[in-house]
Amino acid sequence: MTFWIDTHCHLDAGELSADVAEVRARATTAGVAHCVLPAVGVFNFEAVRVLAHRFSDSYALGIHPLYVPRAQEADLQALDSELALRRSDPRLVAVGEIGLDYFVPALTQSPMRERQEHFYREQLKLARKHGLPVILHVRRSADKLLKHLRDLTPEGGWHGIGHAFNGSEQQAAEFIKLGLKLGFGGAVTFEPALQLRRLAAELPLEALVMETDSPDIPPHWIYRTAAQREAGQAQGRNEPGELPRIAQQVADLRGISLASLTSATTANALRALPKLGALLA
């Protein structure tokens, strides 16, 4: 398989809305054959679904932990209903983006810490109920994510992706043991990210998938510091078309060819999100 799958990008983001067709066309030209578009709340369920169908991509439905503060209990019921309604849609491939965020200070304190844990756990139950993989937000929260994955393991185990993984080698091993793949994107291109680059180099190749999280987590050649922006340098915009260049850095870290990484990570994505197989057959 000589094409890329961007397993995590937000094509519905406002930063991309003005020229989203051109953004997607550039990705295709770069060899990105497929993009997975995760929702972040009930307000963009329809947007990701429409874009996935428009560009022959796929989507996931879920409530992101950063949006839990504005979410209502009824949103979980709405998610359940939407998952049931779209059950036969081949482009609905996962429940996501869901998870826990212990980086934002307000989310680490009561009652929001417990509230986001409640939303995460309930969405794991919905993934299990509807037989779907999960796309997980992992930010300083790996151990707690793992705890609930273990508590709620479905028959046959989990499928899915730990998006933008940034935990330890031991935590990575536990996600892999539970059946999940780990997503690597723009953050791995920064040389000071020693732990992350070590993981990208040393984790089993069958555990890795590639992502951009565009327009978020730009690679180093796009990123501008606050001082650079104040000096007049424009902040670059991350797009799915950056995926092959990001992947080249992972291939270099591992000492393998880009073609080998392409083949492996595409196969891994198909295993993580099994409904992709029919879409890309």
XYZ file of C-alpha atoms in Angstrom:
281
model
C 0.000 0.000 0.000
C 1.723 3.100 -1.255
C -0.761 5.704 -0.064
C -1.157 7.552 3.213
C -4.059 7.697 5.641
C -4.244 10.810 7.805
C -5.903 9.185 10.800
C -6.758 12.476 12.486
C -7.537 15.838 10.889
C -10.184 18.486 11.471
C -11.164 19.568 7.964
C -14.213 21.319 9.403
C -12.050 23.763 11.405
C -12.567 27.428 10.687
C -8.943 27.864 9.648
C -9.545 25.537 6.685
C -13.095 26.459 5.767
C -12.329 29.118 3.145
C -10.478 26.737 0.822
C -11.167 23.259 2.183
C -11.525 21.754 -1.313
C -8.075 23.011 -2.258
C -6.671 21.741 1.055
C -8.072 18.278 0.368
C -6.843 18.353 -3.244
C -3.306 19.185 -2.103
C -3.430 16.225 0.264
C -4.436 13.927 -2.585
C -1.582 15.255 -4.707
C 0.804 14.549 -1.812
C -0.362 10.927 -1.664
C -2.851 11.165 1.196
C -5.636 8.964 -0.100
C -7.870 9.126 2.953
C -8.551 11.353 5.961
C -10.391 10.517 9.178
C -12.384 13.489 10.512
C -13.201 13.308 14.226
C -15.984 15.390 15.721
C -15.451 17.347 18.937
C -19.057 17.949 20.017
C -22.665 17.600 18.925
C -22.417 20.972 17.171
C -20.109 19.559 14.470
C -21.470 16.029 14.038
C -23.159 17.034 10.786
C -20.171 19.026 9.513
C -17.728 16.110 9.733
C -20.262 13.727 8.217
C -20.939 16.007 5.255
C -17.232 16.628 4.605
C -16.395 12.930 4.847
C -18.990 12.159 2.198
C -17.971 15.117 0.059
C -14.335 14.020 -0.130
C -14.808 10.236 0.127
C -13.180 10.247 3.555
C -14.487 8.950 6.895
C -15.561 10.417 10.217
C -15.937 9.747 13.925
C -18.514 11.097 16.361
C -17.745 12.068 19.932
C -17.425 14.776 22.564
C -13.864 16.063 23.044
C -12.732 16.648 26.652
C -11.972 20.306 25.907
C -15.650 20.716 24.989
C -17.020 18.926 28.041
C -17.453 22.236 29.932
C -20.065 23.344 27.384
C -21.621 19.894 26.912
C -24.890 18.778 28.472
C -25.888 15.348 29.719
C -28.361 15.297 26.833
C -25.398 15.411 24.442
C -24.531 11.839 25.403
C -28.065 10.814 24.471
C -27.713 12.730 21.199
C -24.471 10.890 20.468
C -26.124 7.543 21.157
C -28.979 8.445 18.823
C -26.656 9.640 16.065
C -24.529 6.502 16.278
C -27.689 4.424 15.919
C -28.967 6.561 13.036
C -25.658 6.316 11.148
C -25.039 2.653 11.939
C -25.215 1.668 8.267
C -23.050 4.562 7.079
C -19.781 2.983 5.930
C -17.979 6.290 6.516
C -18.697 6.330 10.261
C -15.619 4.473 11.532
C -15.200 5.319 15.243
C -16.340 7.116 18.366
C -14.091 10.130 18.781
C -12.487 12.363 19.560
C -12.974 11.392 23.202
C -10.664 11.152 26.178
C -9.191 13.125 29.058
C -7.131 16.301 29.187
C -5.071 16.950 32.311
C -3.029 19.747 30.727
C -5.572 22.583 30.827
C -5.627 23.713 34.489
C -9.395 24.241 34.686
C -9.983 20.660 33.562
C -7.765 19.190 36.267
C -9.820 20.627 39.136
C -13.175 19.585 40.579
C -15.837 19.425 39.351
C -14.529 19.470 35.781
C -11.994 16.687 36.301
C -14.762 14.319 37.364
C -17.122 15.604 34.681
C -14.749 14.904 31.809
C -14.048 11.464 33.275
C -17.789 10.807 33.332
C -18.148 11.850 29.678
C -15.176 9.690 28.689
C -16.495 6.624 30.464
C -20.009 7.018 29.054
C -18.622 7.368 25.523
C -16.546 4.226 25.959
C -19.798 2.485 26.833
C -21.382 3.851 23.661
C -18.447 2.649 21.564
C -18.850 -0.773 23.094
C -22.635 -0.715 22.582
C -22.344 0.226 18.903
C -19.333 -1.981 18.169
C -17.047 0.879 17.124
C -13.359 1.668 17.711
C -12.327 4.730 19.710
C -10.126 7.719 18.857
C -8.631 8.936 22.110
C -7.354 12.348 23.204
C -4.287 11.640 25.364
C -2.773 14.620 27.178
C -1.162 13.913 30.556
C -3.947 11.401 31.091
C -2.665 8.043 29.864
C -3.010 6.094 33.118
C -6.603 7.157 33.730
C -7.522 6.466 30.099
C -6.055 2.990 30.449
C -7.958 2.322 33.661
C -11.337 2.889 32.033
C -10.367 1.021 28.874
C -9.560 -1.994 31.061
C -12.774 -1.619 33.067
C -14.965 -1.487 29.970
C -13.181 -3.803 27.538
C -15.691 -5.116 24.987
C -15.896 -8.724 23.939
C -13.136 -9.135 21.369
C -11.102 -6.246 22.800
C -10.648 -2.650 21.754
C -9.787 -1.198 18.393
C -8.772 2.378 17.867
C -6.059 4.998 18.158
C -4.351 6.890 20.947
C -4.173 10.211 19.105
C -1.076 12.429 19.455
C 0.429 9.973 21.889
C 2.843 11.565 24.326
C 3.112 9.148 27.239
C 5.868 6.887 28.443
C 7.172 3.707 26.854
C 5.422 1.674 29.546
C 2.117 3.454 28.920
C 2.531 2.941 25.185
C 2.991 -0.779 25.778
C -0.264 -0.892 27.768
C -2.273 0.838 25.024
C -0.804 -1.558 22.489
C -1.624 -4.534 24.716
C -5.253 -3.386 24.805
C -5.392 -3.366 20.993
C -4.873 0.306 20.174
C -2.488 1.944 17.723
C -0.637 5.164 18.558
C -0.798 8.303 16.433
C 2.271 10.390 15.559
C 2.190 13.779 13.864
C 3.819 17.180 13.766
C 5.122 17.142 17.343
C 7.615 14.427 16.434
C 9.383 16.813 14.026
C 10.749 18.998 16.848
C 14.265 17.933 17.843
C 13.806 18.892 21.534
C 10.927 16.357 21.776
C 13.417 13.659 22.774
C 11.025 11.243 24.487
C 8.470 11.427 21.695
C 11.128 10.919 19.017
C 12.522 7.972 20.949
C 9.071 6.379 21.005
C 8.628 6.971 17.276
C 11.980 5.287 16.695
C 11.644 2.344 19.044
C 8.000 1.308 19.382
C 6.971 -1.726 17.326
C 6.286 -0.628 13.767
C 2.924 -2.410 13.855
C 1.800 0.017 16.607
C 2.201 3.289 14.655
C -0.258 5.293 12.597
C 0.321 8.718 11.061
C -1.767 11.852 11.534
C -1.581 15.621 11.168
C -4.313 16.827 13.571
C -4.525 19.696 11.095
C -4.889 22.572 11.504
C -3.457 21.881 14.993
C 0.001 20.551 16.008
C 1.959 22.035 13.093
C 5.354 20.514 12.221
C 8.442 22.564 12.985
C 8.748 24.053 9.484
C 5.336 25.682 9.864
C 5.406 26.669 13.524
C 6.291 30.237 14.516
C 6.960 31.306 18.100
C 5.159 34.256 19.650
C 8.313 36.336 19.221
C 8.540 35.417 15.549
C 4.901 36.319 14.997
C 5.399 39.652 16.725
C 8.324 40.246 14.376
C 6.008 39.830 11.418
C 6.535 36.182 10.468
C 3.282 34.535 9.448
C 2.199 31.377 11.236
C 2.004 28.539 8.737
C -1.122 26.443 8.403
C -1.005 22.724 9.022
C -2.809 20.607 6.413
C -3.175 16.881 5.660
C -0.786 17.380 2.746
C 2.062 17.780 5.263
C 1.725 14.124 6.284
C 4.394 12.618 3.978
C 7.011 15.149 5.104
C 6.183 14.462 8.768
C 6.363 10.743 8.052
C 9.770 11.125 6.420
C 11.123 12.255 9.771
C 9.652 9.192 11.481
C 11.153 6.958 8.801
C 14.536 8.645 9.306
C 14.314 8.156 13.079
C 13.629 4.464 12.535
C 16.214 4.042 9.791
C 13.708 2.616 7.312
C 12.515 3.716 3.895
C 9.542 6.008 3.533
C 7.838 3.331 1.435
C 8.184 0.836 4.281
C 6.617 3.289 6.712
C 3.810 4.070 4.271
C 2.912 0.428 3.844
C 3.097 -0.377 7.546
C 1.185 2.611 8.898
C -1.556 2.314 6.290
C -2.019 -1.359 7.188
C -2.043 -0.390 10.862
C -4.754 2.208 10.271
C -6.905 -0.404 8.551
C -6.525 -2.659 11.582
C -7.260 0.163 14.031
C -10.388 1.264 12.152
C -11.663 -1.891 10.436
C -14.439 -0.170 8.431
C -11.750 1.660 6.440
C -10.951 -1.558 4.608
C -14.170 -1.544 2.602
C -13.833 2.158 1.812
C -10.315 1.719 0.437
C -10.735 -1.648 -1.254
